[in-house]
Short mmCIF file of C-alpha atoms and ligand atoms in Angstrom, two decimals:
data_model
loop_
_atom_site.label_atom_id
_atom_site.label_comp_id
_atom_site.label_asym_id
_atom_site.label_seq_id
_atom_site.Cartn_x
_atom_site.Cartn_y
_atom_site.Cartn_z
CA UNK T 213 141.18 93.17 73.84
CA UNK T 214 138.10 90.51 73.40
CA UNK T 215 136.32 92.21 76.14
CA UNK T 216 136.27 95.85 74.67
CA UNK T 217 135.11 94.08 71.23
CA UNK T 218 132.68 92.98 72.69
CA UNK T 219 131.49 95.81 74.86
CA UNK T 220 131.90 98.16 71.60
CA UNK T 221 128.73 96.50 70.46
CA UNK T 222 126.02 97.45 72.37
CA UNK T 223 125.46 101.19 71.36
CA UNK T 224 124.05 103.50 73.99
CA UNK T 225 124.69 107.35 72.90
CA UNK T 226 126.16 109.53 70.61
CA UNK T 227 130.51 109.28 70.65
CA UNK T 228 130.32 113.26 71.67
CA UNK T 229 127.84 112.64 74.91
CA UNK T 230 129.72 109.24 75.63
CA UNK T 231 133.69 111.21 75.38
CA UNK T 232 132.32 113.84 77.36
CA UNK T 233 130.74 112.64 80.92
CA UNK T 234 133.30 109.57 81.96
CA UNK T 235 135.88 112.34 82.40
CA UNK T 236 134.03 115.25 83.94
CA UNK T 237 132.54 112.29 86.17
CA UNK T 238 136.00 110.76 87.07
CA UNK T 239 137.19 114.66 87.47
CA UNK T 240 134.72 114.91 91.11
CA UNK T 241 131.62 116.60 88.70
CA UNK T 242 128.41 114.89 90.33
CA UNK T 243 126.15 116.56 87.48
CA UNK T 244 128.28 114.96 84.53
CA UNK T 245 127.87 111.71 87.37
CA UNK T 246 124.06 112.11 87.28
CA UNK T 247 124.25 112.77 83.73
CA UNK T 248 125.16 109.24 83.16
CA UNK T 249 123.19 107.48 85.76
CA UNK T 250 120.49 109.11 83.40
CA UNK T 251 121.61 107.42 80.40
CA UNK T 252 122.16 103.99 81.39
CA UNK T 253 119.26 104.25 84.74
CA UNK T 254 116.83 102.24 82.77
CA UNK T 255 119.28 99.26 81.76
CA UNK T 256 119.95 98.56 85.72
CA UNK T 257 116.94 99.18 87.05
CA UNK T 258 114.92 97.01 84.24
CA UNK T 259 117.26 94.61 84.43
CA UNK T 260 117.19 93.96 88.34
CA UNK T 261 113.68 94.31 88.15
CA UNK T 262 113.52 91.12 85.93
CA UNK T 263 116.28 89.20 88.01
CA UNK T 264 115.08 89.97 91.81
CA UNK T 265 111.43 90.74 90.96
CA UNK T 266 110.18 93.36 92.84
CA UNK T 267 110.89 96.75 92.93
CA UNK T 268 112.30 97.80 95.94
CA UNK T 269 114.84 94.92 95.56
CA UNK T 270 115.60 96.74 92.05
CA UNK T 271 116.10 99.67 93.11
CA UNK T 272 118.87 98.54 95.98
CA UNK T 273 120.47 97.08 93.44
CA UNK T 274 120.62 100.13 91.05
CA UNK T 275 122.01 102.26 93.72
CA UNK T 276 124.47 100.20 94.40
CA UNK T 277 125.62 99.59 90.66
CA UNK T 278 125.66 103.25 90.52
CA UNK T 279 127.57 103.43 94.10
CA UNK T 280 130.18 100.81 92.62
CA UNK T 281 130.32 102.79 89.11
CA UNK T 282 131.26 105.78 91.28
CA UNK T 283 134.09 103.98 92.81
CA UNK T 284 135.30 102.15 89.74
CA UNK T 285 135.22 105.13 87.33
CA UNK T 286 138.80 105.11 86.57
CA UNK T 287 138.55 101.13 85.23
CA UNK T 288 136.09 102.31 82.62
CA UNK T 289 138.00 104.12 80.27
CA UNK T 290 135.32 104.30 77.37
CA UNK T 291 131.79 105.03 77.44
CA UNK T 292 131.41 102.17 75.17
CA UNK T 293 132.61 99.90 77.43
CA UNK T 294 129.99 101.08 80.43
CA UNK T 295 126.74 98.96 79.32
CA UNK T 296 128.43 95.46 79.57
CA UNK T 297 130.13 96.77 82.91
CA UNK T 298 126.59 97.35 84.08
CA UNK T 299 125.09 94.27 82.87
CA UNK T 300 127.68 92.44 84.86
CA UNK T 301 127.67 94.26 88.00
CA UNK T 302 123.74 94.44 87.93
CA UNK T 303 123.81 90.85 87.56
CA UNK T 304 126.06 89.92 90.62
CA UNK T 305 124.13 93.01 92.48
CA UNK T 306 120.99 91.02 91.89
CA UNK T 307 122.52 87.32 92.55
CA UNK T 308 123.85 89.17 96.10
CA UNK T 309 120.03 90.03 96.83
CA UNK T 310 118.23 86.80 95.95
CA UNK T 311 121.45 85.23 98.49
CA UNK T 312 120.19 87.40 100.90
CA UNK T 313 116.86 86.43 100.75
CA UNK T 314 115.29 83.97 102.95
CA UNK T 315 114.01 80.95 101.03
CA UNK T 316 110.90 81.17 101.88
CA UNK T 317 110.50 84.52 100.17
CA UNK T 318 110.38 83.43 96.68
CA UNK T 319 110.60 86.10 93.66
CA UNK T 320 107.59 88.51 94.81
CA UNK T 321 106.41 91.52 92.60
CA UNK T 322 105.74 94.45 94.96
CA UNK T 323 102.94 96.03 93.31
CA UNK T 324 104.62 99.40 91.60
CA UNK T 325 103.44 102.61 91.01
CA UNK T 326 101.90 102.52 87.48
CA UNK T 327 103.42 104.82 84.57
CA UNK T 328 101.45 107.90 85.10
CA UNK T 329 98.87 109.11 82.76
CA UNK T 330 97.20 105.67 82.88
CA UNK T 331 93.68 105.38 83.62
CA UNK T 332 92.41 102.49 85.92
CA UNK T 333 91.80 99.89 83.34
CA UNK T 334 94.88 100.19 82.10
CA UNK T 335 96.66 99.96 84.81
CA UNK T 336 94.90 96.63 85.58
CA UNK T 337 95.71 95.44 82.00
CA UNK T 338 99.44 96.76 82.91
CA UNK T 339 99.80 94.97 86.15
CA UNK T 340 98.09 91.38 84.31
CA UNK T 341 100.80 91.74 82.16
CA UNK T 342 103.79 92.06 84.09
CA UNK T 343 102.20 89.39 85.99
CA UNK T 344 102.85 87.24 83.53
CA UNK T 345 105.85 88.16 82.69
CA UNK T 346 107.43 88.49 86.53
CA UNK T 347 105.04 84.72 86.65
CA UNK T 348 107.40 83.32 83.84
CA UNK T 349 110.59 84.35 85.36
CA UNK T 350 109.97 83.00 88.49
CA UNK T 351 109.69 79.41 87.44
CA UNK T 352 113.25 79.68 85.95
CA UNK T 353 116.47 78.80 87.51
CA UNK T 354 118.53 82.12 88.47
CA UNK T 355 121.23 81.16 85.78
CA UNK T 356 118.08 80.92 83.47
CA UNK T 357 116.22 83.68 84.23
CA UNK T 358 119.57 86.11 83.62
CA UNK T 359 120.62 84.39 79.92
CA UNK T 360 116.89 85.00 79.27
CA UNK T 361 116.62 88.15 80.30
CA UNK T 362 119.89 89.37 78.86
CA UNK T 363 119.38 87.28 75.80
CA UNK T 364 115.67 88.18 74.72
CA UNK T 365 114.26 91.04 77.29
CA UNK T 366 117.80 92.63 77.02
CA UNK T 367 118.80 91.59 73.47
CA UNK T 368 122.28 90.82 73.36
CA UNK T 369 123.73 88.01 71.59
CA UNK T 370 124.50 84.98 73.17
CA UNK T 371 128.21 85.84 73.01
CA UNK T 372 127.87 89.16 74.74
CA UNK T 373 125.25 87.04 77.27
CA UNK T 374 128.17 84.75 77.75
CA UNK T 375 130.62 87.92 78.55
CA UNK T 376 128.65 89.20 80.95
CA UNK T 377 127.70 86.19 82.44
CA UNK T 378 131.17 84.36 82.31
CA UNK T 379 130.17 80.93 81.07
CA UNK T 380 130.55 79.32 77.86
CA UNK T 381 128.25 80.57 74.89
CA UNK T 382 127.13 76.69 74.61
CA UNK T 383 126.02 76.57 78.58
CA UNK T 384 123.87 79.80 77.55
CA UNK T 385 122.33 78.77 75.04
CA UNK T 386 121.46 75.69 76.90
CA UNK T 387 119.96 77.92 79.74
CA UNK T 388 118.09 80.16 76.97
CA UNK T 389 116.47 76.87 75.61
CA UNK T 390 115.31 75.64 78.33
CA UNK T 391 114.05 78.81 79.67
CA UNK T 392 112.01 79.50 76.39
CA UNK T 393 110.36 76.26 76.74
CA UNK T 394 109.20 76.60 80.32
CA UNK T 395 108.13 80.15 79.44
CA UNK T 396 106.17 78.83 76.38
CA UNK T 397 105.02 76.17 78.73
CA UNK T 398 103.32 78.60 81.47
CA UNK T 399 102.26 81.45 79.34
CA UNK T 400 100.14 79.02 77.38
CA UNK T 401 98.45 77.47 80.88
CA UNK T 402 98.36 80.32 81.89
CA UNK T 403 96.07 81.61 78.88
CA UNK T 404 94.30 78.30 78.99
CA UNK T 405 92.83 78.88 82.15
CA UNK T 406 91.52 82.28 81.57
CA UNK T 407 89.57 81.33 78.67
CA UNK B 271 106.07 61.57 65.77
CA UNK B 272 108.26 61.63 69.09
CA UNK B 273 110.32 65.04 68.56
CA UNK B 274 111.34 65.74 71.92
CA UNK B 275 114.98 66.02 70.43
CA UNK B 276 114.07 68.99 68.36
CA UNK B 277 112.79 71.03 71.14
CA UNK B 278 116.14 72.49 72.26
CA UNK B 279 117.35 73.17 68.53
CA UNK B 280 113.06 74.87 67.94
CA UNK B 281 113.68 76.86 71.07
CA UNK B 282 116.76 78.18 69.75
CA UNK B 283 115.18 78.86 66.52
CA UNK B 284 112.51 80.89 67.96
CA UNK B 285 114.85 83.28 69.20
CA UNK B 286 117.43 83.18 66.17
CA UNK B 287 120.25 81.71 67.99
CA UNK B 288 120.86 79.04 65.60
CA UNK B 289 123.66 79.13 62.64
CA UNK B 290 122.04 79.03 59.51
CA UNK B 291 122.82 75.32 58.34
CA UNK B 292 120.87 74.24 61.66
CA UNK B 293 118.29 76.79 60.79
CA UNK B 294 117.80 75.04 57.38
CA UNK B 295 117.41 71.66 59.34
CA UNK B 296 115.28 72.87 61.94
CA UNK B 297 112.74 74.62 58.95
CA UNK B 298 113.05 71.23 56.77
CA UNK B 299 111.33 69.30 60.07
CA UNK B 300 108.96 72.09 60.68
CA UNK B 301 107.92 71.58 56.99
CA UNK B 302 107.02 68.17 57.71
CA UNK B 303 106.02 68.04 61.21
CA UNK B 304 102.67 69.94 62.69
CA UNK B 305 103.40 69.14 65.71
CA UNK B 306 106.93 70.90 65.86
CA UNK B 307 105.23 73.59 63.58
CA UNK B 308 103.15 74.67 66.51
CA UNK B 309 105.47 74.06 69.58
CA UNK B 310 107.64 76.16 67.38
CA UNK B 311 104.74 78.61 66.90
CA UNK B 312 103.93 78.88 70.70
CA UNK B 313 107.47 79.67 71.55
CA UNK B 314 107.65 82.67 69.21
CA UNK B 315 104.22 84.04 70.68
CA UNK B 316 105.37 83.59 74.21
CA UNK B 317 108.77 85.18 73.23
CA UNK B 318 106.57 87.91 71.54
CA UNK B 319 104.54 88.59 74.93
CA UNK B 320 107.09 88.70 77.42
CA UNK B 321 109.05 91.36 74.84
CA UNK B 322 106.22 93.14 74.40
CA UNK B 323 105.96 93.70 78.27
CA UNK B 324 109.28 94.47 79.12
CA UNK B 325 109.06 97.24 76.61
CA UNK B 326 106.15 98.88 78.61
CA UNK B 327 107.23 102.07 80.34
CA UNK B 328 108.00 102.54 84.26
CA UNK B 329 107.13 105.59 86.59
CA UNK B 330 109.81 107.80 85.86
CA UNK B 331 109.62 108.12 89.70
CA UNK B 332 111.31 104.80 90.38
CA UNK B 333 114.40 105.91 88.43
CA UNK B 334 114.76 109.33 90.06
CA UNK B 335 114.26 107.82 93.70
CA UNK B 336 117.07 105.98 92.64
CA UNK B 337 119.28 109.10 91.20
CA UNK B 338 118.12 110.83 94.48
CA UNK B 339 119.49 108.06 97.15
CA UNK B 340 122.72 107.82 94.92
CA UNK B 341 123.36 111.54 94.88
CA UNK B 342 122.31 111.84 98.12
CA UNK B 343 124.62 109.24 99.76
CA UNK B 344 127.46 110.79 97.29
CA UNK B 345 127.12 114.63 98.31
CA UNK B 346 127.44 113.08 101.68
CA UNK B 347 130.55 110.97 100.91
CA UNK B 348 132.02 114.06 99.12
CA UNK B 349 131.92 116.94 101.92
CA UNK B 350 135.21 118.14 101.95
CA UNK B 351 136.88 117.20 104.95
CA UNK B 352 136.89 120.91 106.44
CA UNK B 353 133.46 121.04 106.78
CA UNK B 354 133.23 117.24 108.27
CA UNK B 355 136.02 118.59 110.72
CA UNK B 356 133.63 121.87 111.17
CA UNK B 357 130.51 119.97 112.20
CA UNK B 358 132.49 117.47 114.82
CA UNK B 359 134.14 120.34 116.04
CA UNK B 360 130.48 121.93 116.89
CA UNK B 361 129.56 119.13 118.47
CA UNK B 362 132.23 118.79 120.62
CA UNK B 363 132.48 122.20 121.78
CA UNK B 364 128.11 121.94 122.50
CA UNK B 365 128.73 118.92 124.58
CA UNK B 366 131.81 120.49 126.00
CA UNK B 367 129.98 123.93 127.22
CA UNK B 368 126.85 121.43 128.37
CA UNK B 369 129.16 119.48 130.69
CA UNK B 370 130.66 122.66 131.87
CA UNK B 371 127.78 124.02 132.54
CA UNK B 372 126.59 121.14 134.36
CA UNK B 373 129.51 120.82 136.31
CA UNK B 374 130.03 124.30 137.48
CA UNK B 375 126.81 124.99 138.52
CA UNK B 376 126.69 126.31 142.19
CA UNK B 377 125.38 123.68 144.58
CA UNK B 378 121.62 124.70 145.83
CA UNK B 379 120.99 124.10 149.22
CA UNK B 380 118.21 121.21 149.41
CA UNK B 381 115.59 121.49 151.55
CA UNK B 382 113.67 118.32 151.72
CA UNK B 383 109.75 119.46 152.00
CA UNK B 384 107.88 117.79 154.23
CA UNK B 385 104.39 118.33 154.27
CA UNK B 386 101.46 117.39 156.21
CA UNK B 387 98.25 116.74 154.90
CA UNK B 388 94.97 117.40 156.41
CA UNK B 389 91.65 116.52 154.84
CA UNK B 390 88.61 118.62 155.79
CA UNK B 391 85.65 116.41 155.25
CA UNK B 392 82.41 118.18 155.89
CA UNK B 393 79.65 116.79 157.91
CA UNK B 394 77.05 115.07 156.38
CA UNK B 395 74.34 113.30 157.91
CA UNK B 396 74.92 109.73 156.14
CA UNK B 397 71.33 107.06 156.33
CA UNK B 398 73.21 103.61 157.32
CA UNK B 399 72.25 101.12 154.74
CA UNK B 400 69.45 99.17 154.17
CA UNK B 401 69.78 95.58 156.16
CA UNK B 402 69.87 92.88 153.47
CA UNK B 403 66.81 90.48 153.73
CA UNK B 404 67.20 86.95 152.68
CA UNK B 405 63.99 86.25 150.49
CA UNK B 406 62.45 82.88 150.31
CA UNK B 407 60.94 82.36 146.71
CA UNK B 408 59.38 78.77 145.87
CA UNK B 409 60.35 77.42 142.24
CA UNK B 410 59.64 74.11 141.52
CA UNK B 411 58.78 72.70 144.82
CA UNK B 412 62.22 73.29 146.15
CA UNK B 413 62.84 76.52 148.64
CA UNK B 414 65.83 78.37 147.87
CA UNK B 415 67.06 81.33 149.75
CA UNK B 416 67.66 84.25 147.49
CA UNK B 417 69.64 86.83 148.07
CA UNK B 418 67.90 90.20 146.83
CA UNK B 419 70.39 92.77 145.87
CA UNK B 420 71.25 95.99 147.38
CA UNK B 421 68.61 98.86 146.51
CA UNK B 422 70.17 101.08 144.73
CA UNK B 423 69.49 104.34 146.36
CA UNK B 424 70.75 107.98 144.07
CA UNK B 425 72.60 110.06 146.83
CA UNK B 426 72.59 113.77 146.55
CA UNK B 427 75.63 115.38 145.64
CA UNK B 428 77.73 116.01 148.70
CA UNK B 429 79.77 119.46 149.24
CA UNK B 430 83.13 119.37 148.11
CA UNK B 431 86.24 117.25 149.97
CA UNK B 432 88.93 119.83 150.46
CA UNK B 433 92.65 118.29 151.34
CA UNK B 434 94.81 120.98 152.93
CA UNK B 435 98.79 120.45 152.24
CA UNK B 436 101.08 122.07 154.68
CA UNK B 437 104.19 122.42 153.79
CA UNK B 438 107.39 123.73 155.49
CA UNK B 439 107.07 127.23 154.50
CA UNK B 440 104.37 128.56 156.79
CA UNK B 441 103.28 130.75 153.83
CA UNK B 442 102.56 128.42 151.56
CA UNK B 443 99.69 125.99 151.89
CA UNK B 444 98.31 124.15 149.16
CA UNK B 445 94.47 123.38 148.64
CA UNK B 446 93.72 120.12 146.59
CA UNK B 447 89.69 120.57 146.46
CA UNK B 448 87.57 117.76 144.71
CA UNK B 449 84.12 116.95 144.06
CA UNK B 450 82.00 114.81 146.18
CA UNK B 451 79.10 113.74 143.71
CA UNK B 452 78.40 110.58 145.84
CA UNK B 453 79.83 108.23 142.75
ZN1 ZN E 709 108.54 67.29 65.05
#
């Protein structure tokens, strides 16, 4: 099985936690449910967040990869296997939403709610930065912006990129070139014309 | 020097995605080219950056409004059926035992009211207005009637206008009184 291989890589929790809440979950128990949405609530939502951009949009998507994890709780038979299943369904989940989306909205950053405990300035400095970094990932194609993201926000290896993605390791590290260069390219403008 | 072939292979480098024989190449150019050197230095930075910022934390709020909507919307998709059955069951007997109710209910005879109205106006000894004089002012040579306006004059007050409603019942009238402050 090439696919559980290559799910078995990304580690997430310890093998007691990860044996323990797929059952009680597929068994009706909503806590041992919420239990895991805790665990793996940061992948999806992070993840959309980079692909759709804002975070409303992001947090559509994560309810319905949790909705759809719900449902398909029976075709996960290993806790190890759950990250790449999320990967992949919160990358179609996010493809379905930029569909959806008129053209003439392009990738927006609704301004979010800064991580508490921050005083003003920071949360200026905060919201420059994910400028940048939601600026970047606009200018990239959607195949792009998801081998990128997956690739070096994420950090899986291309193969497991290519997995989740279903292309060819070569087309992603095609994408993941390119991407890095226009990234390079805008950060340093960007830079440039601040100073 | 015209590298624009090494850019792919650099960016790939940057990240560590290249086996290590291409590696070897790719450092071999750097070694010899500054201009590589630094496009290859600029894409590490820029890689740096954008990791750096997707590594800074969220409002834990974001990720529980999203645990609340999915727990929410499965509680709701979980209610055993009994209790589903339960609550339609309510409302179908409540809109039963309205319709009933609305049905059954004995016929009142309707008496259309008619009523009459009478207004009591008090008498008040009322100045007719002021005759309007057309004025003659000279501007410029030229004579052009002007019409002055009416004086504004304050009246007093008046008592009260009192509209009497009678209605079919001989015992009940019904007074509508309102004021009469000339405006
Ligand atoms: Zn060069």
């Amino acid at each position: 099985m090439k696919v559980l291989a290559f799910l078995a890589t990304i580690p997430i929790e310890g093998p007691d936690e990860r044996a323990a809440a797929i059952p009680s979950a597929q068994a009706g128990d909503l806590a041992a449910f919420e239990a895991l949405m805790r665990r793996h609530e940061r992948l999806v939502l992070v993840t959309a967040l980079r692909l759709v951009g804002n975070m409303a949009d992001a947090q559509d998507v994560s309810q319905e990869v949790f909705l759809r994890l719900y449902r398909n709780l029976d075709k996960v038979e290993e806790a190890r296997n759950l990250p790449g299943w999320l990967y992949r369904v919160t990358v179609n989940a996010s493809h379905d939403v930029l569909r959806k989306r008129p053209a003439a909205d392009p990738m927006e950053y609704a301004a979010h709610v800064p991580a508490s405990g921050l005083d003003p300035q920071q949360s200026t400095a905060e919201a420059e930065r994910r400028r940048v970094l939601e600026m970047s990932l606009r200018l990239l194609s959607e195949k792009e912006r998801a081998a990128l993201v997956l690739r070096d926000l994420e950090g899986l290896s291309t193969e497991e990129v290519a997995r989740v993605l279903g292309s060819s390791e070569a087309t992603v590290r095609s994408q993941i070139s390119k991407a890095r260069v226009k990234v390079k390219g805008f950060v340093e403008r960007y830079f440039r014309r601040r100073t | 020097m015209n590298c624009t072939h090494w850019e792919e292979r650099i960016a790939l480098y940057a990240g560590g995605d290249l086996p290590a024989a291409e590696a070897a190449e790719v450092e071999r150019h750097l070694g010899d080219c500054p201009g590589c050197q630094l496009f290859a230095s600029g894409l590490k930075e820029s890689l740096q950056l954008l990791q750096g910022i997707h590594q800074d934390p969220i409002a834990l709020a974001h990720f529980a409004a999203v645990r609340a909507r999915v727990m929410a919307e499965l509680e709701g998709s979980l209610q055993p059926w009994w209790r589903k059955a339960w609550m339609y069951g309510l409302a179908v007997a409540v809109a039963a035992a309205l319709f009933l109710m609305l049905a059954l209910r004995p016929a009142a005879p309707v008496h259309p009211k008619r009523m009459a109205v009478q207004v009591l106006l008090p008498q008040v000894d009322v100045a007719p207005p002021e005759p309007v004089v057309p004025r003659v002012i000279k501007a410029h040579g030229v004579r052009r009637p002007r019409v002055r306006p009416p004086a504004v004059v304050p009246r007093a007050p008046g008592p009260p206008i009192v509209v009497k409603l009678l209605t079919d019942d001989p015992d009940v009238v019904i007074y509508w009184i309102t004021d009469n402050s000339g405006e």
